[in-house]
Structure formats: structure tokens, C-alpha cells
PDB file of C-alpha atoms and ligand atoms in Angstrom:
ATOM      1  CA  MET H 200       1.299 -15.619  30.455  1.00  0.00           C
ATOM      2  CA  GLY H 201      -0.392 -12.338  31.288  1.00  0.00           C
ATOM      3  CA  GLU H 202      -3.914 -11.329  30.390  1.00  0.00           C
ATOM      4  CA  PHE H 203      -4.924 -10.872  26.773  1.00  0.00           C
ATOM      5  CA  ALA H 204      -4.929  -7.191  25.790  1.00  0.00           C
ATOM      6  CA  PRO H 205      -8.376  -5.580  25.506  1.00  0.00           C
ATOM      7  CA  CYS H 206      -9.435  -4.915  21.922  1.00  0.00           C
ATOM      8  CA  PRO H 207      -9.462  -1.131  21.330  1.00  0.00           C
ATOM      9  CA  ALA H 208     -13.015   0.225  20.932  1.00  0.00           C
ATOM     10  CA  GLU H 209     -12.044   1.933  17.640  1.00  0.00           C
ATOM     11  CA  ALA H 210     -10.790  -1.369  16.210  1.00  0.00           C
ATOM     12  CA  LEU H 211     -13.933  -3.206  17.291  1.00  0.00           C
ATOM     13  CA  LYS H 212     -16.045  -0.521  15.645  1.00  0.00           C
ATOM     14  CA  ALA H 213     -14.074  -0.859  12.425  1.00  0.00           C
ATOM     15  CA  ALA H 214     -14.534  -4.640  12.542  1.00  0.00           C
ATOM     16  CA  GLU H 215     -18.285  -4.182  13.066  1.00  0.00           C
ATOM     17  CA  THR H 216     -18.477  -1.876  10.060  1.00  0.00           C
ATOM     18  CA  VAL H 217     -16.942  -4.559   7.840  1.00  0.00           C
ATOM     19  CA  CYS H 218     -18.458  -7.675   9.438  1.00  0.00           C
ATOM     20  CA  GLY H 219     -21.889  -6.457  10.535  1.00  0.00           C
ATOM     21  CA  ARG H 220     -23.015  -6.223  14.177  1.00  0.00           C
ATOM     22  CA  PRO H 221     -22.708  -7.960  16.502  1.00  0.00           C
ATOM     23  CA  VAL H 222     -19.143  -9.164  16.131  1.00  0.00           C
ATOM     24  CA  GLU H 223     -17.822 -12.187  17.976  1.00  0.00           C
ATOM     25  CA  LEU H 224     -14.164 -11.755  18.979  1.00  0.00           C
ATOM     26  CA  THR H 225     -11.902 -14.782  19.354  1.00  0.00           C
ATOM     27  CA  GLU H 226      -8.451 -14.342  20.893  1.00  0.00           C
ATOM     28  CA  ILE H 227      -5.712 -15.799  18.663  1.00  0.00           C
ATOM     29  CA  THR H 228      -2.311 -14.627  19.959  1.00  0.00           C
ATOM     30  CA  ASP H 229      -0.950 -11.907  22.217  1.00  0.00           C
ATOM     31  CA  ARG H 230       2.817 -11.732  22.607  1.00  0.00           C
ATOM     32  CA  ARG H 231       5.510  -9.080  22.672  1.00  0.00           C
ATOM     33  CA  GLY H 232       2.979  -6.273  22.475  1.00  0.00           C
ATOM     34  CA  SER H 233       1.039  -7.650  19.512  1.00  0.00           C
ATOM     35  CA  ALA H 234      -2.464  -9.094  19.842  1.00  0.00           C
ATOM     36  CA  VAL H 235      -4.576 -10.716  17.117  1.00  0.00           C
ATOM     37  CA  TRP H 236      -8.296 -11.517  17.208  1.00  0.00           C
ATOM     38  CA  ARG H 237     -10.603 -13.201  14.735  1.00  0.00           C
ATOM     39  CA  ALA H 238     -13.752 -11.062  14.484  1.00  0.00           C
ATOM     40  CA  THR H 239     -16.838 -12.664  12.975  1.00  0.00           C
ATOM     41  CA  GLY H 240     -20.123 -10.977  12.113  1.00  0.00           C
ATOM     42  CA  ALA H 241     -23.112 -11.838   9.951  1.00  0.00           C
ATOM     43  CA  VAL H 242     -21.396 -10.608   6.774  1.00  0.00           C
ATOM     44  CA  THR H 243     -17.781 -11.744   7.023  1.00  0.00           C
ATOM     45  CA  THR H 244     -14.746 -12.441   9.233  1.00  0.00           C
ATOM     46  CA  VAL H 245     -11.717 -10.201   9.719  1.00  0.00           C
ATOM     47  CA  ALA H 246      -8.429 -10.286  11.586  1.00  0.00           C
ATOM     48  CA  VAL H 247      -7.892  -7.476  14.095  1.00  0.00           C
ATOM     49  CA  LYS H 248      -4.282  -6.795  15.064  1.00  0.00           C
ATOM     50  CA  TYR H 249      -3.327  -4.412  17.843  1.00  0.00           C
ATOM     51  CA  GLY H 250       0.270  -3.401  18.467  1.00  0.00           C
ATOM     52  CA  TYR H 251       0.878  -1.759  21.816  1.00  0.00           C
ATOM     53  CA  GLY H 252       3.919  -0.910  23.920  1.00  0.00           C
ATOM     54  CA  GLU H 253       6.960  -2.577  22.387  1.00  0.00           C
ATOM     55  CA  GLY H 254       4.798  -3.882  19.511  1.00  0.00           C
ATOM     56  CA  GLU H 255       3.330  -0.535  18.450  1.00  0.00           C
ATOM     57  CA  GLU H 256       6.096   0.456  16.041  1.00  0.00           C
ATOM     58  CA  ASN H 257       6.032  -2.930  14.309  1.00  0.00           C
ATOM     59  CA  THR H 258       2.298  -2.754  13.723  1.00  0.00           C
ATOM     60  CA  ALA H 259       2.495   0.847  12.502  1.00  0.00           C
ATOM     61  CA  ARG H 260       5.143  -0.244   9.965  1.00  0.00           C
ATOM     62  CA  GLU H 261       3.037  -3.228   8.950  1.00  0.00           C
ATOM     63  CA  VAL H 262       0.079  -0.942   8.281  1.00  0.00           C
ATOM     64  CA  ALA H 263       2.279   1.171   5.990  1.00  0.00           C
ATOM     65  CA  VAL H 264       3.201  -1.988   4.061  1.00  0.00           C
ATOM     66  CA  LEU H 265      -0.343  -3.394   3.901  1.00  0.00           C
ATOM     67  CA  ASP H 266      -1.514  -0.035   2.556  1.00  0.00           C
ATOM     68  CA  GLN H 267       0.772  -0.447  -0.435  1.00  0.00           C
ATOM     69  CA  LEU H 268       0.514  -4.197  -1.080  1.00  0.00           C
ATOM     70  CA  SER H 269      -1.528  -5.025  -4.128  1.00  0.00           C
ATOM     71  CA  GLY H 270      -4.741  -6.920  -3.419  1.00  0.00           C
ATOM     72  CA  CYS H 271      -4.663  -6.078   0.293  1.00  0.00           C
ATOM     73  CA  THR H 272      -7.594  -4.469   2.081  1.00  0.00           C
ATOM     74  CA  VAL H 273      -6.808  -2.786   5.370  1.00  0.00           C
ATOM     75  CA  THR H 274      -8.451  -0.313   7.732  1.00  0.00           C
ATOM     76  CA  ALA H 275      -6.203   1.090  10.428  1.00  0.00           C
ATOM     77  CA  GLY H 276      -6.073   3.628  13.197  1.00  0.00           C
ATOM     78  CA  ARG H 277      -4.475   4.627  16.455  1.00  0.00           C
ATOM     79  CA  ALA H 278      -5.890   4.026  19.894  1.00  0.00           C
ATOM     80  CA  ALA H 279      -4.531   5.207  23.216  1.00  0.00           C
ATOM     81  CA  GLY H 280      -1.257   3.338  23.584  1.00  0.00           C
ATOM     82  CA  GLY H 281      -1.246   1.541  20.269  1.00  0.00           C
ATOM     83  CA  THR H 282      -1.926   1.034  16.581  1.00  0.00           C
ATOM     84  CA  TRP H 283      -4.542  -1.355  15.218  1.00  0.00           C
ATOM     85  CA  TYR H 284      -5.638  -2.651  11.849  1.00  0.00           C
ATOM     86  CA  VAL H 285      -8.454  -4.739  10.419  1.00  0.00           C
ATOM     87  CA  THR H 286      -7.937  -6.959   7.368  1.00  0.00           C
ATOM     88  CA  PRO H 287      -9.836  -9.915   5.861  1.00  0.00           C
ATOM     89  CA  TRP H 288      -9.458 -13.173   7.748  1.00  0.00           C
ATOM     90  CA  LEU H 289      -7.600 -15.732   5.639  1.00  0.00           C
ATOM     91  CA  GLU H 290      -9.306 -19.084   5.972  1.00  0.00           C
ATOM     92  CA  GLY H 291      -7.002 -22.085   5.834  1.00  0.00           C
ATOM     93  CA  PRO H 292      -4.200 -23.927   7.593  1.00  0.00           C
ATOM     94  CA  SER H 293      -0.714 -22.510   8.103  1.00  0.00           C
ATOM     95  CA  THR H 294       2.224 -24.139   6.310  1.00  0.00           C
ATOM     96  CA  TRP H 295       3.148 -25.791   9.614  1.00  0.00           C
ATOM     97  CA  LYS H 296      -0.295 -27.356   9.835  1.00  0.00           C
ATOM     98  CA  VAL H 297      -0.347 -28.384   6.166  1.00  0.00           C
ATOM     99  CA  PHE H 298       2.767 -30.489   6.805  1.00  0.00           C
ATOM    100  CA  ALA H 299       1.336 -32.284   9.864  1.00  0.00           C
ATOM    101  CA  PRO H 300       0.541 -35.524   7.952  1.00  0.00           C
ATOM    102  CA  VAL H 301       4.123 -35.596   6.666  1.00  0.00           C
ATOM    103  CA  ARG H 302       5.573 -35.140  10.148  1.00  0.00           C
ATOM    104  CA  ASP H 303       3.221 -37.737  11.599  1.00  0.00           C
ATOM    105  CA  GLY H 304       4.520 -40.099   8.909  1.00  0.00           C
ATOM    106  CA  GLY H 305       2.518 -43.011   7.542  1.00  0.00           C
ATOM    107  CA  GLU H 306       3.959 -46.046   5.770  1.00  0.00           C
ATOM    108  CA  GLY H 307       4.064 -47.275   2.155  1.00  0.00           C
ATOM    109  CA  GLN H 308       1.464 -45.970  -0.287  1.00  0.00           C
ATOM    110  CA  GLY H 309      -0.301 -44.076   2.512  1.00  0.00           C
ATOM    111  CA  ARG H 310       2.858 -42.085   3.055  1.00  0.00           C
ATOM    112  CA  GLN H 311       3.096 -41.152  -0.608  1.00  0.00           C
ATOM    113  CA  ASP H 312      -0.590 -40.222  -0.619  1.00  0.00           C
ATOM    114  CA  ASP H 313       0.064 -37.891   2.344  1.00  0.00           C
ATOM    115  CA  ARG H 314       3.062 -36.291   0.666  1.00  0.00           C
ATOM    116  CA  ASN H 315       1.633 -35.479  -2.753  1.00  0.00           C
ATOM    117  CA  PRO H 316      -0.828 -32.776  -1.636  1.00  0.00           C
ATOM    118  CA  VAL H 317       1.725 -31.358   0.803  1.00  0.00           C
ATOM    119  CA  LEU H 318       4.289 -31.079  -1.978  1.00  0.00           C
ATOM    120  CA  ALA H 319       1.731 -29.186  -4.066  1.00  0.00           C
ATOM    121  CA  GLU H 320       1.212 -26.750  -1.167  1.00  0.00           C
ATOM    122  CA  ALA H 321       4.980 -26.309  -0.779  1.00  0.00           C
ATOM    123  CA  VAL H 322       5.143 -25.314  -4.448  1.00  0.00           C
ATOM    124  CA  ARG H 323       2.256 -22.888  -3.957  1.00  0.00           C
ATOM    125  CA  LEU H 324       4.066 -21.290  -1.019  1.00  0.00           C
ATOM    126  CA  CYS H 325       7.184 -20.799  -3.165  1.00  0.00           C
ATOM    127  CA  ARG H 326       5.071 -19.193  -5.869  1.00  0.00           C
ATOM    128  CA  ALA H 327       3.396 -16.860  -3.373  1.00  0.00           C
ATOM    129  CA  VAL H 328       6.824 -15.693  -2.215  1.00  0.00           C
ATOM    130  CA  ASP H 329       7.928 -15.335  -5.826  1.00  0.00           C
ATOM    131  CA  ASP H 330       4.834 -13.249  -6.633  1.00  0.00           C
ATOM    132  CA  LEU H 331       5.721 -10.929  -3.751  1.00  0.00           C
ATOM    133  CA  HIS H 332       9.315 -10.656  -4.983  1.00  0.00           C
ATOM    134  CA  ALA H 333       8.164 -10.058  -8.543  1.00  0.00           C
ATOM    135  CA  GLU H 334       6.353  -6.957  -7.289  1.00  0.00           C
ATOM    136  CA  GLY H 335       9.564  -5.696  -5.678  1.00  0.00           C
ATOM    137  CA  TRP H 336       8.702  -6.647  -2.100  1.00  0.00           C
ATOM    138  CA  VAL H 337      10.858  -8.493   0.406  1.00  0.00           C
ATOM    139  CA  HIS H 338       8.933 -10.186   3.218  1.00  0.00           C
ATOM    140  CA  GLY H 339      11.714 -10.259   5.812  1.00  0.00           C
ATOM    141  CA  ASP H 340      10.072 -12.626   8.314  1.00  0.00           C
ATOM    142  CA  LEU H 341       8.969 -15.852   6.630  1.00  0.00           C
ATOM    143  CA  GLN H 342       7.960 -18.444   9.212  1.00  0.00           C
ATOM    144  CA  PRO H 343       6.009 -21.733   9.317  1.00  0.00           C
ATOM    145  CA  SER H 344       2.998 -19.761  10.607  1.00  0.00           C
ATOM    146  CA  HIS H 345       3.234 -16.879   8.127  1.00  0.00           C
ATOM    147  CA  GLY H 346       1.882 -18.770   5.097  1.00  0.00           C
ATOM    148  CA  ILE H 347      -1.890 -19.376   5.085  1.00  0.00           C
ATOM    149  CA  HIS H 348      -3.032 -21.975   2.554  1.00  0.00           C
ATOM    150  CA  THR H 349      -6.449 -20.785   1.380  1.00  0.00           C
ATOM    151  CA  ASP H 350      -8.710 -22.195  -1.322  1.00  0.00           C
ATOM    152  CA  THR H 351      -7.614 -19.376  -3.612  1.00  0.00           C
ATOM    153  CA  GLY H 352      -3.871 -19.660  -3.082  1.00  0.00           C
ATOM    154  CA  VAL H 353      -1.270 -19.256  -0.394  1.00  0.00           C
ATOM    155  CA  LYS H 354      -1.367 -15.856   1.295  1.00  0.00           C
ATOM    156  CA  LEU H 355       1.451 -14.439   3.384  1.00  0.00           C
ATOM    157  CA  ILE H 356       0.896 -12.581   6.651  1.00  0.00           C
ATOM    158  CA  ASP H 357       2.913 -10.517   9.149  1.00  0.00           C
ATOM    159  CA  PHE H 358       4.567  -7.867   7.001  1.00  0.00           C
ATOM    160  CA  ALA H 359       6.153  -5.918   9.875  1.00  0.00           C
ATOM    161  CA  TRP H 360       9.660  -6.413   8.429  1.00  0.00           C
ATOM    162  CA  SER H 361       8.761  -6.044   4.766  1.00  0.00           C
ATOM    163  CA  TRP H 362      10.041  -3.359   2.452  1.00  0.00           C
ATOM    164  CA  HIS H 363       9.851  -2.460  -1.211  1.00  0.00           C
ATOM    165  CA  GLU H 364      13.100  -2.500  -3.131  1.00  0.00           C
ATOM    166  CA  GLY H 365      11.882   0.378  -5.287  1.00  0.00           C
ATOM    167  CA  THR H 366      11.830   2.777  -2.342  1.00  0.00           C
ATOM    168  CA  GLY H 367      15.426   1.928  -1.465  1.00  0.00           C
ATOM    169  CA  THR H 368      14.984   2.791   2.188  1.00  0.00           C
ATOM    170  CA  PRO H 369      14.082   0.489   5.066  1.00  0.00           C
ATOM    171  CA  LEU H 370      11.382   1.601   7.453  1.00  0.00           C
ATOM    172  CA  TRP H 371      13.207   0.678  10.633  1.00  0.00           C
ATOM    173  CA  PRO H 372      16.297   1.902  12.487  1.00  0.00           C
ATOM    174  CA  THR H 373      17.315  -1.581  13.652  1.00  0.00           C
ATOM    175  CA  PHE H 374      16.577  -5.071  12.315  1.00  0.00           C
ATOM    176  CA  HIS H 375      17.515  -8.249  14.178  1.00  0.00           C
ATOM    177  CA  GLY H 376      15.967 -10.730  11.757  1.00  0.00           C
ATOM    178  CA  GLY H 377      12.831 -12.824  12.172  1.00  0.00           C
ATOM    179  CA  ILE H 378      13.107 -16.236  13.839  1.00  0.00           C
ATOM    180  CA  THR H 379      16.838 -16.596  14.459  1.00  0.00           C
ATOM    181  CA  HIS H 380      16.882 -20.193  13.195  1.00  0.00           C
ATOM    182  CA  LEU H 381      15.703 -19.036   9.763  1.00  0.00           C
ATOM    183  CA  VAL H 382      18.000 -16.041   9.298  1.00  0.00           C
ATOM    184  CA  ALA H 383      20.296 -16.459   6.286  1.00  0.00           C
ATOM    185  CA  PRO H 384      24.014 -16.562   7.181  1.00  0.00           C
ATOM    186  CA  GLU H 385      24.834 -13.358   5.255  1.00  0.00           C
ATOM    187  CA  LEU H 386      22.049 -11.544   7.080  1.00  0.00           C
ATOM    188  CA  ALA H 387      23.183 -12.988  10.423  1.00  0.00           C
ATOM    189  CA  ALA H 388      26.700 -11.700   9.654  1.00  0.00           C
ATOM    190  CA  TRP H 389      25.388  -8.237   8.840  1.00  0.00           C
ATOM    191  CA  ILE H 390      23.253  -8.148  12.004  1.00  0.00           C
ATOM    192  CA  THR H 391      26.237  -9.315  14.053  1.00  0.00           C
ATOM    193  CA  ASP H 392      28.814  -6.893  12.617  1.00  0.00           C
ATOM    194  CA  GLY H 393      26.582  -3.994  11.553  1.00  0.00           C
ATOM    195  CA  PRO H 394      26.058  -1.361  10.419  1.00  0.00           C
ATOM    196  CA  GLN H 395      22.349  -0.923  11.047  1.00  0.00           C
ATOM    197  CA  PRO H 396      19.870  -0.603   9.523  1.00  0.00           C
ATOM    198  CA  VAL H 397      20.204  -4.172   8.292  1.00  0.00           C
ATOM    199  CA  VAL H 398      17.931  -4.919   5.351  1.00  0.00           C
ATOM    200  CA  PRO H 399      16.678  -8.383   4.380  1.00  0.00           C
ATOM    201  CA  SER H 400      16.725  -9.299   0.688  1.00  0.00           C
ATOM    202  CA  ALA H 401      14.784 -11.522  -1.680  1.00  0.00           C
ATOM    203  CA  ARG H 402      17.721 -13.917  -1.382  1.00  0.00           C
ATOM    204  CA  SER H 403      17.561 -14.003   2.409  1.00  0.00           C
ATOM    205  CA  ASP H 404      13.806 -14.573   2.024  1.00  0.00           C
ATOM    206  CA  VAL H 405      14.555 -17.666  -0.078  1.00  0.00           C
ATOM    207  CA  TYR H 406      16.856 -19.016   2.638  1.00  0.00           C
ATOM    208  CA  ALA H 407      14.035 -18.527   5.151  1.00  0.00           C
ATOM    209  CA  LEU H 408      11.571 -20.109   2.714  1.00  0.00           C
ATOM    210  CA  ALA H 409      13.722 -23.227   2.350  1.00  0.00           C
ATOM    211  CA  GLY H 410      14.187 -23.209   6.134  1.00  0.00           C
ATOM    212  CA  VAL H 411      10.421 -23.012   6.659  1.00  0.00           C
ATOM    213  CA  LEU H 412       9.846 -26.001   4.371  1.00  0.00           C
ATOM    214  CA  TRP H 413      12.668 -27.977   5.999  1.00  0.00           C
ATOM    215  CA  THR H 414      11.318 -27.228   9.479  1.00  0.00           C
ATOM    216  CA  CYS H 415       7.750 -28.092   8.516  1.00  0.00           C
ATOM    217  CA  ALA H 416       8.829 -31.395   6.945  1.00  0.00           C
ATOM    218  CA  THR H 417      11.198 -32.530   9.690  1.00  0.00           C
ATOM    219  CA  GLY H 418       9.753 -30.842  12.785  1.00  0.00           C
ATOM    220  CA  ARG H 419      13.294 -29.602  13.503  1.00  0.00           C
ATOM    221  CA  TRP H 420      15.176 -26.380  12.773  1.00  0.00           C
ATOM    222  CA  PRO H 421      17.471 -26.724   9.752  1.00  0.00           C
ATOM    223  CA  LEU H 422      20.823 -26.388  11.526  1.00  0.00           C
ATOM    224  CA  ASP H 423      22.489 -28.921  13.831  1.00  0.00           C
ATOM    225  CA  TYR H 424      23.727 -26.593  16.562  1.00  0.00           C
ATOM    226  CA  THR H 425      24.856 -29.450  18.785  1.00  0.00           C
ATOM    227  CA  ALA H 426      27.161 -30.780  16.062  1.00  0.00           C
ATOM    228  CA  ALA H 427      28.738 -27.316  15.905  1.00  0.00           C
ATOM    229  CA  GLY H 428      29.218 -27.245  19.685  1.00  0.00           C
ATOM    230  CA  ILE H 429      26.505 -24.638  20.286  1.00  0.00           C
ATOM    231  CA  ARG H 430      24.408 -25.236  23.371  1.00  0.00           C
ATOM    232  CA  PRO H 431      20.644 -25.443  22.807  1.00  0.00           C
ATOM    233  CA  ASP H 432      19.999 -22.654  25.324  1.00  0.00           C
ATOM    234  CA  VAL H 433      22.376 -20.107  23.764  1.00  0.00           C
ATOM    235  CA  GLY H 434      20.816 -16.646  23.286  1.00  0.00           C
ATOM    236  CA  PRO H 435      19.831 -15.210  19.883  1.00  0.00           C
ATOM    237  CA  ALA H 436      22.900 -12.941  19.519  1.00  0.00           C
ATOM    238  CA  LYS H 437      25.344 -15.821  20.007  1.00  0.00           C
ATOM    239  CA  ARG H 438      23.263 -18.127  17.839  1.00  0.00           C
ATOM    240  CA  ARG H 439      23.218 -15.527  15.062  1.00  0.00           C
ATOM    241  CA  ALA H 440      26.978 -15.050  15.332  1.00  0.00           C
ATOM    242  CA  ALA H 441      27.388 -18.818  14.901  1.00  0.00           C
ATOM    243  CA  ILE H 442      24.987 -18.877  11.940  1.00  0.00           C
ATOM    244  CA  ALA H 443      26.980 -16.016  10.421  1.00  0.00           C
ATOM    245  CA  THR H 444      30.019 -18.286  10.061  1.00  0.00           C
ATOM    246  CA  GLY H 445      28.059 -20.396   7.570  1.00  0.00           C
ATOM    247  CA  ARG H 446      29.720 -23.466   9.057  1.00  0.00           C
ATOM    248  CA  ILE H 447      26.914 -25.092  11.040  1.00  0.00           C
ATOM    249  CA  PRO H 448      25.947 -28.374   9.358  1.00  0.00           C
ATOM    250  CA  LEU H 449      22.358 -29.159   8.492  1.00  0.00           C
ATOM    251  CA  ASP H 450      20.407 -31.368  10.848  1.00  0.00           C
ATOM    252  CA  SER H 451      20.960 -35.008   9.952  1.00  0.00           C
ATOM    253  CA  ALA H 452      17.338 -36.189  10.253  1.00  0.00           C
ATOM    254  CA  THR H 453      16.018 -36.973   6.770  1.00  0.00           C
ATOM    255  CA  PRO H 454      12.416 -38.134   7.031  1.00  0.00           C
ATOM    256  CA  TRP H 455      11.714 -36.964   3.440  1.00  0.00           C
ATOM    257  CA  PRO H 456      15.061 -37.318   1.608  1.00  0.00           C
ATOM    258  CA  GLU H 457      13.990 -36.259  -1.913  1.00  0.00           C
ATOM    259  CA  PHE H 458      12.281 -33.134  -0.613  1.00  0.00           C
ATOM    260  CA  GLN H 459      15.222 -32.231   1.601  1.00  0.00           C
ATOM    261  CA  ASP H 460      17.666 -32.858  -1.274  1.00  0.00           C
ATOM    262  CA  VAL H 461      16.052 -29.910  -3.084  1.00  0.00           C
ATOM    263  CA  LEU H 462      16.195 -27.664  -0.010  1.00  0.00           C
ATOM    264  CA  ARG H 463      19.733 -28.580   1.061  1.00  0.00           C
ATOM    265  CA  PRO H 464      21.673 -26.593  -1.597  1.00  0.00           C
ATOM    266  CA  VAL H 465      19.476 -23.554  -0.949  1.00  0.00           C
ATOM    267  CA  LEU H 466      20.373 -23.682   2.744  1.00  0.00           C
ATOM    268  CA  LEU H 467      24.061 -24.303   2.083  1.00  0.00           C
ATOM    269  CA  SER H 468      24.789 -21.930  -0.798  1.00  0.00           C
ATOM    270  CA  GLY H 469      25.795 -18.291  -0.584  1.00  0.00           C
ATOM    271  CA  PRO H 470      23.255 -15.655  -1.589  1.00  0.00           C
ATOM    272  CA  GLU H 471      24.615 -15.317  -5.137  1.00  0.00           C
ATOM    273  CA  ASP H 472      24.196 -19.030  -5.843  1.00  0.00           C
ATOM    274  CA  ARG H 473      20.845 -19.471  -4.141  1.00  0.00           C
ATOM    275  CA  LEU H 474      17.825 -20.375  -6.236  1.00  0.00           C
ATOM    276  CA  THR H 475      15.050 -17.828  -6.565  1.00  0.00           C
ATOM    277  CA  ALA H 476      11.691 -18.625  -4.992  1.00  0.00           C
ATOM    278  CA  ALA H 477      10.348 -19.452  -8.469  1.00  0.00           C
ATOM    279  CA  GLU H 478      13.253 -21.816  -9.168  1.00  0.00           C
ATOM    280  CA  LEU H 479      12.793 -23.499  -5.807  1.00  0.00           C
ATOM    281  CA  GLY H 480       9.101 -23.965  -6.582  1.00  0.00           C
ATOM    282  CA  ASP H 481       9.939 -25.431  -9.994  1.00  0.00           C
ATOM    283  CA  ALA H 482      12.516 -27.790  -8.490  1.00  0.00           C
ATOM    284  CA  LEU H 483       9.980 -29.040  -5.950  1.00  0.00           C
ATOM    285  CA  ALA H 484       7.277 -29.317  -8.613  1.00  0.00           C
ATOM    286  CA  SER H 485       9.492 -31.629 -10.653  1.00  0.00           C
ATOM    287  CA  LEU H 486       9.906 -34.141  -7.821  1.00  0.00           C
ATOM    288  CA  PRO H 487       8.311 -37.461  -8.770  1.00  0.00           C
TER     289      PRO H 487
HETATM  290  N1  ATP X 771      -5.325 -12.110   8.170  1.00  0.00           N
HETATM  291  C1  ATP X 771      -5.231 -13.214   8.904  1.00  0.00           C
HETATM  292  N2  ATP X 771      -5.957 -14.296   8.584  1.00  0.00           N
HETATM  293  C2  ATP X 771      -5.887 -15.425   9.334  1.00  0.00           C
HETATM  294  N3  ATP X 771      -5.119 -15.560  10.421  1.00  0.00           N
HETATM  295  C3  ATP X 771      -4.369 -14.499  10.802  1.00  0.00           C
HETATM  296  C4  ATP X 771      -4.380 -13.288  10.063  1.00  0.00           C
HETATM  297  N4  ATP X 771      -3.539 -12.428  10.680  1.00  0.00           N
HETATM  298  C5  ATP X 771      -3.040 -13.084  11.735  1.00  0.00           C
HETATM  299  N5  ATP X 771      -3.531 -14.327  11.836  1.00  0.00           N
HETATM  300  C6  ATP X 771      -3.271 -15.339  12.886  1.00  0.00           C
HETATM  301  O1  ATP X 771      -2.689 -14.700  13.995  1.00  0.00           O
HETATM  302  C7  ATP X 771      -1.367 -15.201  14.247  1.00  0.00           C
HETATM  303  C8  ATP X 771      -0.464 -14.054  14.637  1.00  0.00           C
HETATM  304  O2  ATP X 771      -0.409 -13.123  13.556  1.00  0.00           O
HETATM  305  P1  ATP X 771       0.950 -12.360  13.205  1.00  0.00           P
HETATM  306  O3  ATP X 771       2.020 -13.327  12.905  1.00  0.00           O
HETATM  307  O4  ATP X 771       0.633 -11.325  12.191  1.00  0.00           O
HETATM  308  O5  ATP X 771       1.187 -11.659  14.620  1.00  0.00           O
HETATM  309  P2  ATP X 771       2.496 -11.395  15.442  1.00  0.00           P
HETATM  310  O6  ATP X 771       2.026 -10.830  16.711  1.00  0.00           O
HETATM  311  O7  ATP X 771       3.401 -10.613  14.606  1.00  0.00           O
HETATM  312  O8  ATP X 771       3.110 -12.797  15.715  1.00  0.00           O
HETATM  313  P3  ATP X 771       4.671 -13.177  15.885  1.00  0.00           P
HETATM  314  O9  ATP X 771       5.324 -12.053  16.597  1.00  0.00           O
HETATM  315  O10 ATP X 771       4.632 -14.429  16.646  1.00  0.00           O
HETATM  316  O11 ATP X 771       5.165 -13.341  14.470  1.00  0.00           O
HETATM  317  C9  ATP X 771      -0.965 -15.882  12.946  1.00  0.00           C
HETATM  318  O12 ATP X 771      -0.023 -16.908  13.147  1.00  0.00           O
HETATM  319  C10 ATP X 771      -2.284 -16.397  12.433  1.00  0.00           C
HETATM  320  O13 ATP X 771      -2.635 -17.596  13.116  1.00  0.00           O
HETATM  321 MG1   MG X 772       3.876 -13.521  13.262  1.00  0.00          MG
END
């Protein structure tokens, strides 16, 4: 791990304008040329994201998306060597964190008591994704950490690979998918065989959504690579090529069978037969 990137002075100034001076900066993540801080002042708290080097393009694209997303407030600019933006801090746990009591697993009635609120949050995540789709957007990089469960609903973050179906054109020359483990087989096939630019779809989002929920519930990626003879340390290109075959079985661990029974067909069906995010939410909502 190298040093955390310094926050650009222009970004700090923008945060101070929104939050009130002085602002306290807390380092959240800094990887692959993308740093995030929580900035808190007397008035409010914002997230500051700074894309530099290899991460600059991604952040510049994300700004273009955030600018167009309904209900999103963003201030952005360029600093020497990068692009930054400031947006309201979303207070609440990630989907991964919401599922912690389920993964930790109690017994008997306690277990059911743990699961009920988590199931409700899973439904809310599906509805947040459906709301995005209903407005013509595809997220493109759904992950266990990209849903924030706030008091006023689940909010999605990290829109670097998002695009609006109405515009018809992707914003990138090359797309390799988000987390490889959550890339839908048809998308993995397209990435593997080309041509670029590859474009994620609402249907590939739903695969990733089901994969997120599966991963959060089981603590394991959805596919059983070992059963398919794929070594755990294989690189992303080979892993994607294997996913593209659509023949890797699902992981056999079933800590929450009823929940996983709803997700399984979504992860195993082709894009045409896959539920929508709304249908997935409804199916989960009807679990006893
Ligand atoms: N608006 C926000 N409100 C609350 N937390 C945020 C916000 N934006 C980012 N974060 C936090 O910062 C982390 C990193 O943000 P984000 O995923 O956008 O950055 P990233 O550099 O693209 O990360 P990765 O490449 O790992 O996906 C998130 O997982 C979340 O914890
Ligand atoms: Mg991210």
C-alpha cells in the first residue's frame, strides 16, 4: 500500500463551500488511481472523490453521469493530474454490511429475526436498481459495496461504468466489466470475443444484482470455480472466458436456502429469461 493521495486544494475548497469551514477529511479508500474522502463541516458531510493517473478517465465519466442522474447533486472540477467531484455523503451501511448478521448466522428464532430486516433491505436494493433502470440507466458495476442503505432508501454509488440507453452510445472505448465474479456470462462472452466497446445492459445488471445478494448472504462468490476445474488464482481474462461458457455451477453452500432459491434461476438463466430487478424484488418480497 502506497501513501494516500493528497486531496486537491480545489476539491477541498468545494467541500468547504458546501460543508462550512473548517472541514475534517477522513480517508476512505485509495486504489487504482481513485481516492475517496469523507469531508465533514459544521453544516453537512460530503464525499470527495479524486481520480488521478489511471483513474482519471473513470472519474471524469462518472461526473458526466452524476450530472445527468435525477436527484443527484454534484460539484466537479479538474486539478493538476486529475478530476475530482463532491457529492452528498450517504449515511448508512453497504449491502455487504447489512448482511453481516445473516453471514454470522444465529440459531432458531434469533436467526429468523436477523433475516427479516435483511430481506427487506434486499428488496429495497432491487427496487433501487429497478428505479435506475426505469429511468433508462444501466449501472454497469453493481457490487456489495455499491449499495448504501440509508434511512430514506437504498442509494447506489460508483457510476463510472453507467450509461443511458436513450443516448445509445457508451462513454468508453473499452469495457472489461466490474468485479469479474459478478459479470453476466453473455457480457463475459462479449468482453472475451469482442468487439469493443462492450456495453452492459439492464439484464447484465440484474445478474450482478443477484450475484451481489448471493455473495452477501453466503460470503462466497456465486460460482464454484473449483468444481469447473478453474484454479482460484487464475487471472481475470481466463476467469471471464470460463464464465462466458455459462457452464460453471453455482457454489454449493446454501446457508439461506429459500433466499438462494430465488436468486439461483437469475444466475443460471440466459439474459432473455432473466427476471427484471422489479420482478426479483417482488419474488424476494414474497418469501415467508
Ligand atoms: N457518496 C458517498 N456516500 C458514502 N460513501 C461513499 C460515497 N461515495 C463513496 N463512498 C465510499 O467510498 C468507497 C469507494 O467509493 P467508490 O466505489 O465510488 O470508489 P472507487 O474508487 O471506484 O472504488 P472501487 O474501484 O473499489 O469500486 C465506497 O465503497 C464507499 O464506502
Ligand atoms: Mg467502487
